Each structure stands twice: as structure tokens, then as C-alpha cells.
Amino acid sequence: MFFPPPEKLAKLPGKGKIEFQLLYKLGCKVCPLAQLENSNPQMPASGAKQPLIYILGEAPGADEDEGGRQFIGKSGDLLRDRIDAEFSDFKKRIRWNNTVRTRPWEYRKPSGDPHATERVYNRTPTQIEIACCRPSVQDDIVASKPKAIFGFGNIPLHWATGFSGISAWRGRRMPLKIGSHVCWYYPMVHPSYLLRQGRRAARRGFAEPAIDSVPSDMRLPSEMERMYVFDLRRAFGEIEDLPEAKLWEPSDALSNTTLVTECTDAALVVIQQELDYMADQPVVGIDYETSAVRPYAKGARILTAAVSTPTRGLAFGINHPGCTWSTKQRERLVHMWKQFLIKCRGVKAVHNLIFELEWTGKVFGKEFVRAGKWECTQTQASTLDERPHGTKPGPLSLEFLSMVRYGLNIKQLAPVDRKHLDKVPLPNVLEYNALDARTHCKLAIDQRKDIKEQGLSKAHGYMLRRVPALALSQLKGLPVSQKYVRDLDRK
């Protein structure tokens, strides 16, 4: 589960700064919301004590605050009415809660009317309020042990993962560890967002209903709502048959990995042995760490290289400043790597294949661009879900995909300055490199299964074939017609 780094400080009103970790311990004692007068402060969770599904929202609104229950009022009805209409068998197996249990509100004037008097409005809870409420919500999840959490909105998404951008995350599921409890997490858009979308659409003159199970004055004509309905149907439809959620533990991500930090003849023997082993495996992940994004700049060089199976890995330096290879040793090392690229019998999986192929072709020779079988986990991810980026990190990034697949942000395990890897100590770069290679391998295997099950193998094959051709055209210096590219893009 996501926690801000301990060194981050929060500013409490009138009380100076305080560490987030201390906020978790103090909880309601220092929460600013504890000073507000609410009809239902610290609203407890409601519903089943041992639920199958745990529905987690953002914070109580005015209706919830008055009624003492989560997800009631107009926006709540968009969820509860749909459960009543389509998923009534699950009604007694749901538990309801919010990431912040007390209504966050403030006085402000209605927008667009400078002469109006101030009114009470709901507002987005602050990180301090979320941090103070985290222990009680987490403890309730651990105690109730749901099979899945349906998180509605950006606040629960960030609470659980540290990521934001609900439109990129909705429609997916991921394994997560909340406290000591491991379960599935389904990010979904919040019903109140759909209600706001519907009001804006009504002002623009659109009135076609999209949902037939709610009153006509609440029918919302938006594509996002259609996705909301599909997301609910999918989640409820598969929940009982889901396998047990399993995480990729940080200790497994680097297990049985050889990080070659010494530049000796004995180290070359170890590298050769590992490369011989990797060349016989059905799928291996490969990754380079470089001094530049592309290999054409003066002085651009490959700093380190890594290769990995799901359970065994190797990373070694090539031209990192921390390497002390002699000229002959480096020549031998490069020859060993070239032989591996040729002899590798299985699939060589990378993330963002154009990057590895350009560097391979520029540094080791154009003939290695088409040596053996290459796989691109980024292309695989785009085949399975082609939603545009829209968030940082984007849906095709390794951070995003490792979180969705394994409940682990791989980039947080070995944090480095990615823009200046030549200034990062060699052992740290090797660890970072090895983590990427292992993730490439795992993703390639798991995403390939999904592509096959969904009948997308042919489409993926077409996408993959373009990459070596593009890399070779770049290496040969063929000019690109941007007008033609734009025409193709429109088509």
C-alpha cells in the first residue's frame, strides 16, 4: 500500500510541520476534520462484517453526512440502484466505507455569482486528513478480509497505490496488500463525477439516456458512464471465480540475481556461464542502461546490461564510469554479448523495443537487430489496452504495468537518478537494471497469455513487425516524411 516517504512533511494548521508517519499514529487526535461540527463525525463502515466486496469511496457528502451511510443521495443512487437492479445477490455481501470518514466541507460562494452569499460545499479531502484516517480504514479492511475492494474515484486509487488518473486505471484489476491483507483492487470512476458530467451534458443540450435503471432526471448521456456500467458488470461478474490475489514480493524481484561489480577475468567467466544458461531459456528479459536516450549523440554509450528469467538474473557493467575493464577484457565482454544475441534460442523480451534495437544496432551492429526473436512488452500492453497515456506514469510504463500485474511499483525498489545514471554508483545501476530485465520477462510471459486468450495474436504480430523496420530505417539514416506520418495517423 502507498505511503508517502517518511521524510515528507505535512503542514498542520497552526501547529507547524509533522511527518506523515506520525499522522498515521496520531490519527483523529490531530485531524483537522475533528474540529468541524458534523452530524456523523468519523462515520463507521456499514454493511456485511465479512464481505466479499469492500466498496471504498472518497469522503461523505452532505447526504451521507445527514443520513449516516455511505453512497446515498443522487450520486450514491447511481451505484446502489444498479446493484439493486443487476447485482442484488451481492447486496448482503458488501461492506461500505470511505478513505476519509468525516465530511470535509468549507464555506464558499457559488461559482459565477460574485454577489451571492457563502454556502457550505463539499471539498476534496487533504493528504493530512487522508493520512489521519488511514489507520482506521486499513484496520477495518484487515478485520473484514474482503476478496476485492471496489475503489471509486481518484482518492481511493491514490490511497491504495500512490498513483492518480482514474480514467487510465478504470476497467482494470490489480492485487494489493492493505495492511496484512492481500486482495484484489478494482479502480472505478466515482458516481458523483458521472453526475457532474451529466449536468454539463444537459447544459449543452444532450438528453439521450444512457442508463435505464434510474429515474429519467438522473440519466447521464456520457461515454464515461457507459464504461462505468461495463466496469461494474465485469467486476461483479467475475468476483466469485477470481483466484486468490498474489503479490510479487520485493524479496523475489532480485532473488538469485548476479550483480557483477568487479571487472576481472574471473568475473568474465561468471558472465559467460550465465549468458550460456540464459541462451537456452524460452523467454529472457533484456535491458540496457545508457548515458542518453538515443545512441546517436557524441559520447553516447551503454553503461550496463542485464538479462533475466522469472527466477534468475544477471547484470554487469560495460561502459559505466565505475567499470575498470581493460581494453582486451571489454572487447571479450562485447564479443560474449554478441554471441549471446545470436545464440539465444528463446524470445528476448524488452520494454520499448525500439530503444533496445537502436542501441543494439548502433553499438554492436545492424545485423543484431533481426537476430532471433524479440518481444516488446510495451507493444503487448498497447495491444491489450490502447488507451492514450493521459497520466504520469502512463499506462504503458513499467511502473504502471508492474503495479497492475503484480501490485508492486518496480521503480520504487531501486530508486536512481534516471537522467544521470553515469553518476550513480555502479552497484545501484546494476540493481536497477536487473529489476527491469526481470520485469520485462515476467510481463512478456503473462501478457502473451492474455493476448492469446483474447484472440489478439495476429494484431500484436502486425504491431511488433514494424519495430525492427523502424529501427533499421533510423540506423540507416532514412528521412521520415512527417506529412505522410500524420496522414497515416489520421487513417
Short mmCIF file of C-alpha atoms in Angstrom, two decimals:
data_model
loop_
_atom_site.label_atom_id
_atom_site.label_comp_id
_atom_site.label_asym_id
_atom_site.label_seq_id
_atom_site.Cartn_x
_atom_site.Cartn_y
_atom_site.Cartn_z
CA MET A 1 0.00 0.00 0.00
CA PHE A 2 1.12 3.53 -0.74
CA PHE A 3 2.65 5.63 2.00
CA PRO A 4 4.36 8.99 1.37
CA PRO A 5 8.08 8.79 2.18
CA PRO A 6 8.76 9.29 5.91
CA GLU A 7 10.86 12.37 5.22
CA LYS A 8 7.86 14.16 3.68
CA LEU A 9 6.28 16.70 5.99
CA ALA A 10 2.69 17.81 6.29
CA LYS A 11 1.65 21.31 7.41
CA LEU A 12 -0.93 21.20 10.19
CA PRO A 13 -2.99 24.38 10.66
CA GLY A 14 -1.36 26.40 13.42
CA LYS A 15 0.85 23.51 14.54
CA GLY A 16 3.88 23.65 12.27
CA LYS A 17 5.06 20.66 10.24
CA ILE A 18 4.73 16.99 11.07
CA GLU A 19 5.83 13.71 9.42
CA PHE A 20 3.18 11.68 7.63
CA GLN A 21 4.21 8.58 9.58
CA LEU A 22 3.37 10.42 12.80
CA LEU A 23 -0.02 11.40 11.36
CA TYR A 24 -0.80 7.70 10.89
CA LYS A 25 -0.07 7.05 14.55
CA LEU A 26 -1.94 10.05 15.97
CA GLY A 27 -4.96 9.67 13.67
CA CYS A 28 -8.09 11.51 14.73
CA LYS A 29 -6.28 13.32 17.55
CA VAL A 30 -4.62 15.72 15.10
CA CYS A 31 -7.06 15.54 12.19
CA PRO A 32 -8.38 18.99 11.18
CA LEU A 33 -11.80 17.43 10.49
CA ALA A 34 -12.14 16.57 14.17
CA GLN A 35 -12.65 20.29 14.80
CA LEU A 36 -15.65 20.53 12.44
CA GLU A 37 -19.22 20.11 13.58
CA ASN A 38 -20.75 17.21 11.63
CA SER A 39 -23.88 15.18 12.18
CA ASN A 40 -21.89 11.97 11.71
CA PRO A 41 -18.22 12.53 12.52
CA GLN A 42 -15.94 9.52 12.00
CA MET A 43 -18.71 7.65 10.17
CA PRO A 44 -18.18 3.90 10.74
CA ALA A 45 -18.16 1.38 7.93
CA SER A 46 -21.52 -0.26 7.24
CA GLY A 47 -22.78 -3.47 5.69
CA ALA A 48 -21.50 -7.04 5.91
CA LYS A 49 -18.98 -7.85 8.63
CA GLN A 50 -17.25 -10.49 6.47
CA PRO A 51 -17.84 -9.12 2.96
CA LEU A 52 -16.98 -10.48 -0.42
CA ILE A 53 -16.71 -6.90 -1.73
CA TYR A 54 -15.50 -3.79 0.08
CA ILE A 55 -16.74 -0.59 -1.58
CA LEU A 56 -14.42 2.31 -0.82
CA GLY A 57 -15.33 5.90 -1.67
CA GLU A 58 -13.65 9.25 -1.19
CA ALA A 59 -15.45 11.02 1.70
CA PRO A 60 -19.03 11.58 2.93
CA GLY A 61 -21.01 14.28 1.15
CA ALA A 62 -23.94 16.26 2.51
CA ASP A 63 -26.47 13.43 2.03
CA GLU A 64 -24.17 10.82 3.56
CA ASP A 65 -23.38 13.11 6.47
CA GLU A 66 -27.06 13.61 7.20
CA GLY A 67 -28.10 10.00 6.65
CA GLY A 68 -25.14 8.35 8.36
CA ARG A 69 -24.49 5.92 5.49
CA GLN A 70 -22.04 5.83 2.61
CA PHE A 71 -23.12 6.31 -1.02
CA ILE A 72 -26.62 7.71 -0.61
CA GLY A 73 -28.20 10.71 -2.29
CA LYS A 74 -28.22 11.27 -6.04
CA SER A 75 -24.68 10.17 -6.75
CA GLY A 76 -24.92 7.19 -4.41
CA ASP A 77 -28.10 6.06 -6.14
CA LEU A 78 -26.16 5.66 -9.37
CA LEU A 79 -24.31 2.84 -7.63
CA ARG A 80 -26.90 1.42 -5.23
CA ASP A 81 -29.70 1.40 -7.83
CA ARG A 82 -27.52 -0.52 -10.23
CA ILE A 83 -26.65 -3.05 -7.54
CA ASP A 84 -30.36 -3.43 -6.75
CA ALA A 85 -31.22 -3.86 -10.43
CA GLU A 86 -28.45 -6.18 -11.62
CA PHE A 87 -26.45 -7.48 -8.67
CA SER A 88 -28.99 -7.90 -5.87
CA ASP A 89 -27.47 -11.30 -4.95
CA PHE A 90 -24.44 -9.39 -3.67
CA LYS A 91 -26.29 -6.82 -1.52
CA LYS A 92 -25.72 -8.70 1.75
CA ARG A 93 -22.07 -9.40 0.88
CA ILE A 94 -20.90 -5.78 0.58
CA ARG A 95 -19.24 -3.51 3.12
CA TRP A 96 -19.16 0.28 2.62
CA ASN A 97 -16.58 2.83 3.73
CA ASN A 98 -14.67 5.97 2.68
CA THR A 99 -10.98 6.84 2.78
CA VAL A 100 -11.99 9.82 4.96
CA ARG A 101 -14.85 9.07 7.34
CA THR A 102 -15.78 12.67 8.25
CA ARG A 103 -17.31 15.04 5.72
CA PRO A 104 -14.76 17.63 4.51
CA TRP A 105 -16.66 20.85 3.83
CA GLU A 106 -15.99 24.55 3.53
CA TYR A 107 -17.83 27.84 3.08
CA ARG A 108 -17.54 29.46 -0.35
CA LYS A 109 -19.58 31.45 -2.84
CA PRO A 110 -21.30 29.73 -5.76
CA SER A 111 -19.15 29.96 -8.86
CA GLY A 112 -20.08 32.68 -11.36
CA ASP A 113 -22.02 34.80 -8.88
CA PRO A 114 -19.82 37.32 -7.02
CA HIS A 115 -22.82 38.78 -5.17
CA ALA A 116 -24.11 35.50 -3.74
CA THR A 117 -23.75 34.63 -0.07
CA GLU A 118 -21.39 31.91 1.06
CA ARG A 119 -22.73 28.37 1.24
CA VAL A 120 -21.43 25.04 2.51
CA TYR A 121 -19.76 22.94 -0.19
CA ASN A 122 -18.09 19.55 -0.20
CA ARG A 123 -14.38 19.67 -0.95
CA THR A 124 -11.66 17.17 -1.75
CA PRO A 125 -10.02 15.84 1.43
CA THR A 126 -6.41 16.85 2.01
CA GLN A 127 -3.49 14.43 2.29
CA ILE A 128 -3.32 15.24 6.02
CA GLU A 129 -6.96 14.23 6.53
CA ILE A 130 -6.46 11.07 4.46
CA ALA A 131 -3.34 10.17 6.45
CA CYS A 132 -5.09 10.66 9.79
CA CYS A 133 -7.98 8.43 8.73
CA ARG A 134 -5.82 5.72 7.14
CA PRO A 135 -5.26 3.53 10.24
CA SER A 136 -8.97 3.12 11.00
CA VAL A 137 -9.88 2.33 7.37
CA GLN A 138 -6.95 -0.05 6.98
CA ASP A 139 -7.79 -1.85 10.24
CA ASP A 140 -11.38 -2.30 9.11
CA ILE A 141 -10.25 -3.86 5.81
CA VAL A 142 -7.83 -6.20 7.60
CA ALA A 143 -10.55 -7.25 10.05
CA SER A 144 -13.28 -7.80 7.44
CA LYS A 145 -10.96 -9.55 4.89
CA PRO A 146 -12.82 -8.84 1.61
CA LYS A 147 -11.93 -10.71 -1.54
CA ALA A 148 -11.90 -7.45 -3.51
CA ILE A 149 -12.05 -3.70 -2.97
CA PHE A 150 -14.02 -1.61 -5.45
CA GLY A 151 -12.42 1.84 -5.18
CA PHE A 152 -14.48 4.71 -6.58
CA GLY A 153 -12.59 7.83 -7.58
CA ASN A 154 -9.06 9.18 -7.54
CA ILE A 155 -8.77 9.48 -3.75
CA PRO A 156 -9.09 5.73 -3.04
CA LEU A 157 -6.81 4.98 -6.01
CA HIS A 158 -4.05 7.19 -4.63
CA TRP A 159 -4.73 5.91 -1.11
CA ALA A 160 -4.13 2.34 -2.25
CA THR A 161 -1.40 2.71 -4.88
CA GLY A 162 0.15 6.17 -4.83
CA PHE A 163 -0.99 6.67 -8.44
CA SER A 164 -3.60 9.06 -9.83
CA GLY A 165 -5.56 9.38 -13.07
CA ILE A 166 -8.68 7.26 -12.65
CA SER A 167 -9.59 7.33 -16.36
CA ALA A 168 -6.40 5.39 -17.16
CA TRP A 169 -6.82 2.91 -14.29
CA ARG A 170 -10.56 2.16 -14.50
CA GLY A 171 -11.50 -1.13 -16.11
CA ARG A 172 -8.50 -2.94 -14.64
CA ARG A 173 -7.85 -5.00 -11.53
CA MET A 174 -4.68 -5.49 -9.51
CA PRO A 175 -3.51 -7.42 -6.44
CA LEU A 176 -2.80 -5.20 -3.44
CA LYS A 177 -1.70 -5.57 0.17
CA ILE A 178 -3.69 -3.44 2.61
CA GLY A 179 -2.03 -3.78 5.99
CA SER A 180 -1.58 -7.53 6.32
CA HIS A 181 -4.47 -8.39 3.98
CA VAL A 182 -3.93 -9.21 0.29
CA CYS A 183 -6.90 -8.81 -2.04
CA TRP A 184 -7.93 -7.55 -5.48
CA TYR A 185 -8.47 -3.87 -6.19
CA TYR A 186 -10.79 -2.53 -8.91
CA PRO A 187 -10.40 1.19 -9.69
CA MET A 188 -13.65 2.81 -10.89
CA VAL A 189 -14.86 6.33 -11.60
CA HIS A 190 -16.89 7.92 -8.82
CA PRO A 191 -20.68 8.26 -9.38
CA SER A 192 -20.52 11.95 -8.40
CA TYR A 193 -18.17 12.54 -11.34
CA LEU A 194 -20.73 10.96 -13.66
CA LEU A 195 -23.43 13.16 -12.19
CA ARG A 196 -21.35 16.27 -12.88
CA GLN A 197 -20.70 15.02 -16.40
CA GLY A 198 -24.44 14.59 -16.91
CA ARG A 199 -25.21 18.10 -15.72
CA ARG A 200 -22.65 19.57 -18.10
CA ALA A 201 -24.08 17.48 -20.94
CA ALA A 202 -27.62 18.66 -20.12
CA ARG A 203 -26.47 22.28 -20.25
CA ARG A 204 -25.07 21.60 -23.71
CA GLY A 205 -28.42 20.23 -24.86
CA PHE A 206 -27.74 16.48 -24.82
CA ALA A 207 -30.55 14.43 -23.36
CA GLU A 208 -30.21 10.85 -24.64
CA PRO A 209 -30.43 8.47 -21.64
CA ALA A 210 -27.59 6.04 -21.06
CA ILE A 211 -28.88 4.18 -18.01
CA ASP A 212 -32.39 2.76 -17.89
CA SER A 213 -32.43 1.68 -14.25
CA VAL A 214 -32.50 5.16 -12.67
CA PRO A 215 -35.07 7.98 -12.80
CA SER A 216 -35.15 9.94 -16.04
CA ASP A 217 -33.91 13.14 -14.39
CA MET A 218 -30.73 11.30 -13.42
CA ARG A 219 -29.93 9.63 -16.74
CA LEU A 220 -26.50 10.65 -17.85
CA PRO A 221 -25.52 10.77 -21.54
CA SER A 222 -21.77 10.18 -21.44
CA GLU A 223 -19.28 7.66 -22.74
CA MET A 224 -17.64 7.54 -19.32
CA GLU A 225 -20.89 6.36 -17.77
CA ARG A 226 -21.16 3.58 -20.33
CA MET A 227 -17.68 2.47 -19.26
CA TYR A 228 -18.79 2.71 -15.62
CA VAL A 229 -21.63 0.28 -16.32
CA PHE A 230 -19.30 -2.12 -18.14
CA ASP A 231 -16.75 -1.93 -15.31
CA LEU A 232 -19.38 -2.82 -12.70
CA ARG A 233 -20.72 -5.71 -14.76
CA ARG A 234 -17.27 -7.12 -15.31
CA ALA A 235 -16.24 -6.80 -11.65
CA PHE A 236 -19.42 -8.31 -10.23
CA GLY A 237 -19.47 -10.95 -12.96
CA GLU A 238 -16.02 -12.36 -12.21
CA ILE A 239 -15.66 -11.73 -8.49
CA GLU A 240 -16.68 -15.16 -7.20
CA ASP A 241 -14.46 -17.06 -9.63
CA LEU A 242 -11.35 -14.95 -9.12
CA PRO A 243 -8.24 -16.81 -7.96
CA GLU A 244 -6.57 -15.76 -4.74
CA ALA A 245 -4.75 -12.45 -5.16
CA LYS A 246 -0.98 -12.88 -5.08
CA LEU A 247 1.70 -10.21 -4.92
CA TRP A 248 5.18 -10.14 -6.35
CA GLU A 249 7.15 -9.64 -3.17
CA PRO A 250 10.12 -7.22 -3.26
CA SER A 251 12.37 -10.02 -1.98
CA ASP A 252 11.53 -12.09 -5.08
CA ALA A 253 12.27 -9.31 -7.57
CA LEU A 254 16.04 -9.63 -7.15
CA SER A 255 16.33 -13.19 -5.83
CA ASN A 256 19.02 -15.36 -7.41
CA THR A 257 20.47 -12.41 -9.33
CA THR A 258 24.18 -11.99 -10.02
CA LEU A 259 25.34 -8.37 -9.95
CA VAL A 260 28.86 -8.26 -11.36
CA THR A 261 30.57 -5.31 -9.70
CA GLU A 262 34.19 -6.39 -10.24
CA CYS A 263 35.95 -6.13 -13.61
CA THR A 264 38.26 -9.16 -13.61
CA ASP A 265 38.91 -12.25 -15.70
CA ALA A 266 37.09 -14.29 -13.06
CA ALA A 267 34.05 -12.00 -13.47
CA LEU A 268 34.13 -12.62 -17.23
CA VAL A 269 33.96 -16.36 -16.59
CA VAL A 270 30.86 -15.87 -14.41
CA ILE A 271 29.22 -13.67 -17.06
CA GLN A 272 29.94 -16.27 -19.77
CA GLN A 273 28.40 -19.06 -17.68
CA GLU A 274 25.27 -17.04 -17.01
CA LEU A 275 24.89 -15.98 -20.64
CA ASP A 276 25.22 -19.61 -21.76
CA TYR A 277 22.41 -20.53 -19.36
CA MET A 278 20.21 -17.63 -20.50
CA ALA A 279 20.70 -18.51 -24.18
CA ASP A 280 18.87 -21.83 -23.64
CA GLN A 281 15.81 -20.38 -21.88
CA PRO A 282 12.41 -20.00 -23.64
CA VAL A 283 11.97 -16.34 -22.60
CA VAL A 284 14.53 -13.90 -21.20
CA GLY A 285 14.16 -10.26 -20.30
CA ILE A 286 16.85 -7.88 -21.56
CA ASP A 287 17.57 -4.29 -20.59
CA TYR A 288 20.25 -1.67 -21.19
CA GLU A 289 21.03 1.35 -19.05
CA THR A 290 22.55 4.10 -21.17
CA SER A 291 24.05 7.58 -20.93
CA ALA A 292 21.47 9.04 -23.36
CA VAL A 293 18.00 8.30 -24.66
CA ARG A 294 19.25 7.57 -28.19
CA PRO A 295 22.64 6.25 -29.35
CA TYR A 296 23.49 8.88 -31.97
CA ALA A 297 24.82 11.68 -29.77
CA LYS A 298 28.55 12.12 -29.36
CA GLY A 299 29.82 10.08 -26.43
CA ALA A 300 26.57 8.09 -26.05
CA ARG A 301 27.30 4.67 -24.57
CA ILE A 302 25.73 1.61 -22.97
CA LEU A 303 26.55 1.75 -19.27
CA THR A 304 25.27 -1.66 -18.13
CA ALA A 305 23.30 -4.64 -19.46
CA ALA A 306 21.04 -7.17 -17.76
CA VAL A 307 19.33 -10.41 -18.74
CA SER A 308 16.86 -12.40 -16.65
CA THR A 309 14.40 -15.26 -16.45
CA PRO A 310 11.49 -15.03 -13.95
CA THR A 311 13.71 -16.53 -11.26
CA ARG A 312 17.35 -15.93 -12.22
CA GLY A 313 19.19 -12.82 -13.38
CA LEU A 314 22.49 -11.26 -14.39
CA ALA A 315 23.63 -7.63 -14.61
CA PHE A 316 27.08 -6.34 -15.49
CA GLY A 317 28.79 -3.09 -16.41
CA ILE A 318 30.11 -2.30 -19.87
CA ASN A 319 30.99 1.39 -20.10
CA HIS A 320 29.87 2.73 -16.73
CA PRO A 321 32.48 5.06 -15.12
CA GLY A 322 32.70 2.55 -12.28
CA CYS A 323 33.92 -0.20 -14.63
CA THR A 324 37.68 -0.89 -14.77
CA TRP A 325 37.77 -3.33 -17.68
CA SER A 326 40.96 -3.33 -19.68
CA THR A 327 40.63 -2.85 -23.43
CA LYS A 328 41.03 -6.59 -24.07
CA GLN A 329 38.58 -7.51 -21.31
CA ARG A 330 35.96 -5.12 -22.66
CA GLU A 331 36.44 -6.50 -26.19
CA ARG A 332 35.95 -10.00 -24.82
CA LEU A 333 32.85 -8.89 -22.92
CA VAL A 334 31.30 -7.30 -26.02
CA HIS A 335 32.06 -10.45 -28.05
CA MET A 336 30.33 -12.59 -25.41
CA TRP A 337 27.24 -10.38 -25.56
CA LYS A 338 27.12 -10.51 -29.37
CA GLN A 339 27.34 -14.30 -29.26
CA PHE A 340 24.50 -14.39 -26.74
CA LEU A 341 22.29 -12.25 -29.01
CA ILE A 342 22.89 -14.70 -31.87
CA LYS A 343 22.69 -17.97 -29.91
CA CYS A 344 19.66 -17.08 -27.79
CA ARG A 345 17.10 -19.75 -28.73
CA GLY A 346 14.14 -18.19 -26.98
CA VAL A 347 12.36 -14.86 -27.02
CA LYS A 348 14.31 -11.76 -25.99
CA ALA A 349 11.76 -9.55 -24.18
CA VAL A 350 12.28 -5.83 -23.65
CA HIS A 351 10.12 -2.85 -22.77
CA ASN A 352 10.04 -0.25 -25.57
CA LEU A 353 11.75 -2.40 -28.20
CA ILE A 354 12.77 0.50 -30.44
CA PHE A 355 15.10 1.72 -27.68
CA GLU A 356 16.97 -1.59 -27.28
CA LEU A 357 17.12 -2.25 -31.02
CA GLU A 358 18.56 1.17 -31.86
CA TRP A 359 21.24 0.79 -29.21
CA THR A 360 21.93 -2.81 -30.22
CA GLY A 361 22.26 -1.90 -33.89
CA LYS A 362 24.35 1.22 -33.30
CA VAL A 363 26.76 -0.27 -30.75
CA PHE A 364 27.00 -3.93 -31.77
CA GLY A 365 26.00 -3.90 -35.46
CA LYS A 366 22.86 -3.68 -37.61
CA GLU A 367 22.84 -7.46 -38.14
CA PHE A 368 21.84 -7.97 -34.48
CA VAL A 369 18.57 -6.04 -34.92
CA ARG A 370 16.98 -9.10 -36.53
CA ALA A 371 18.97 -11.69 -34.58
CA GLY A 372 16.50 -14.20 -33.13
CA LYS A 373 13.07 -13.39 -31.76
CA TRP A 374 12.36 -10.12 -30.00
CA GLU A 375 9.28 -9.24 -27.93
CA CYS A 376 8.10 -5.83 -26.73
CA THR A 377 6.11 -5.70 -23.51
CA GLN A 378 5.06 -2.12 -24.26
CA THR A 379 3.60 -3.20 -27.61
CA GLN A 380 1.88 -6.10 -25.85
CA ALA A 381 0.32 -3.71 -23.34
CA SER A 382 -0.88 -1.43 -26.14
CA THR A 383 -2.44 -4.41 -27.92
CA LEU A 384 -4.37 -5.34 -24.79
CA ASP A 385 -5.43 -1.79 -23.89
CA GLU A 386 -4.64 1.07 -26.24
CA ARG A 387 -5.82 3.92 -24.04
CA PRO A 388 -3.63 7.01 -24.51
CA HIS A 389 -1.25 7.97 -21.72
CA GLY A 390 -3.04 10.87 -20.03
CA THR A 391 -1.28 10.18 -16.72
CA LYS A 392 2.25 10.16 -15.35
CA PRO A 393 3.47 7.49 -15.33
CA GLY A 394 1.43 6.44 -18.36
CA PRO A 395 -0.47 3.17 -18.81
CA LEU A 396 2.34 1.76 -20.99
CA SER A 397 5.10 2.49 -18.47
CA LEU A 398 6.86 -0.18 -16.44
CA GLU A 399 5.72 1.47 -13.18
CA PHE A 400 2.07 1.30 -14.23
CA LEU A 401 2.18 -2.23 -15.62
CA SER A 402 4.11 -3.74 -12.71
CA MET A 403 1.57 -2.25 -10.28
CA VAL A 404 -1.41 -3.56 -12.27
CA ARG A 405 0.06 -7.03 -12.74
CA TYR A 406 1.94 -7.63 -9.51
CA GLY A 407 0.85 -4.98 -7.01
CA LEU A 408 4.40 -3.64 -6.92
CA ASN A 409 5.88 -0.46 -8.39
CA ILE A 410 9.16 -1.90 -9.60
CA LYS A 411 10.78 1.52 -9.97
CA GLN A 412 10.49 2.19 -6.22
CA LEU A 413 12.65 -0.80 -5.27
CA ALA A 414 15.89 0.67 -6.60
CA PRO A 415 15.41 4.44 -6.93
CA VAL A 416 18.10 6.16 -9.02
CA ASP A 417 18.54 9.40 -10.93
CA ARG A 418 17.46 8.09 -14.33
CA LYS A 419 18.69 11.16 -16.19
CA HIS A 420 22.24 10.85 -14.84
CA LEU A 421 22.90 7.13 -14.48
CA ASP A 422 26.56 7.64 -15.30
CA LYS A 423 26.84 9.49 -11.96
CA VAL A 424 25.04 6.78 -9.97
CA PRO A 425 27.31 4.17 -8.30
CA LEU A 426 27.69 1.01 -10.38
CA PRO A 427 26.05 -1.40 -7.83
CA ASN A 428 22.91 0.79 -7.71
CA VAL A 429 22.67 0.93 -11.51
CA LEU A 430 23.12 -2.85 -11.77
CA GLU A 431 20.34 -3.45 -9.24
CA TYR A 432 18.04 -1.08 -11.12
CA ASN A 433 18.99 -2.72 -14.43
CA ALA A 434 18.37 -6.25 -13.14
CA LEU A 435 14.92 -5.33 -11.77
CA ASP A 436 13.87 -4.01 -15.18
CA ALA A 437 15.08 -7.11 -17.01
CA ARG A 438 13.20 -9.46 -14.68
CA THR A 439 10.04 -7.39 -15.00
CA HIS A 440 10.35 -7.46 -18.81
CA CYS A 441 10.48 -11.26 -18.69
CA LYS A 442 7.51 -11.69 -16.35
CA LEU A 443 5.39 -9.18 -18.26
CA ALA A 444 6.18 -10.80 -21.61
CA ILE A 445 5.04 -14.20 -20.39
CA ASP A 446 1.88 -13.00 -18.63
CA GLN A 447 0.76 -10.53 -21.31
CA ARG A 448 1.34 -13.07 -24.07
CA LYS A 449 -1.15 -15.41 -22.35
CA ASP A 450 -3.78 -12.65 -22.27
CA ILE A 451 -3.15 -11.73 -25.93
CA LYS A 452 -3.67 -15.35 -26.95
CA GLU A 453 -6.82 -15.77 -24.82
CA GLN A 454 -8.34 -12.60 -26.30
CA GLY A 455 -7.58 -13.61 -29.89
CA LEU A 456 -5.20 -10.69 -30.45
CA SER A 457 -2.10 -12.60 -31.53
CA LYS A 458 -2.40 -11.58 -35.18
CA ALA A 459 -2.95 -7.92 -34.35
CA HIS A 460 0.00 -7.95 -31.97
CA GLY A 461 2.17 -9.59 -34.61
CA TYR A 462 1.46 -6.78 -37.06
CA MET A 463 2.36 -4.16 -34.44
CA LEU A 464 5.57 -5.96 -33.47
CA ARG A 465 6.83 -6.34 -37.05
CA ARG A 466 7.01 -2.57 -37.51
CA VAL A 467 9.60 -2.02 -34.80
CA PRO A 468 12.72 -3.64 -36.35
CA ALA A 469 11.92 -1.97 -39.66
CA LEU A 470 11.71 1.40 -37.94
CA ALA A 471 14.96 0.78 -36.04
CA LEU A 472 16.83 -0.15 -39.23
CA SER A 473 15.47 2.88 -41.07
CA GLN A 474 16.75 5.10 -38.26
CA LEU A 475 20.14 3.36 -38.21
CA LYS A 476 20.49 3.76 -41.96
CA GLY A 477 19.51 7.43 -41.76
CA LEU A 478 16.39 7.24 -43.93
CA PRO A 479 14.47 10.54 -43.81
CA VAL A 480 10.96 10.49 -42.38
CA SER A 481 8.09 12.38 -44.03
CA GLN A 482 6.15 13.92 -41.16
CA LYS A 483 3.27 14.76 -43.51
CA TYR A 484 2.96 11.11 -44.51
CA VAL A 485 3.13 10.07 -40.85
CA ARG A 486 0.29 12.46 -40.00
CA ASP A 487 -1.79 11.17 -42.91
CA LEU A 488 -1.31 7.59 -41.73
CA ASP A 489 -2.15 8.63 -38.18
CA ARG A 490 -5.45 10.15 -39.30
CA LYS A 491 -6.31 6.98 -41.22
#
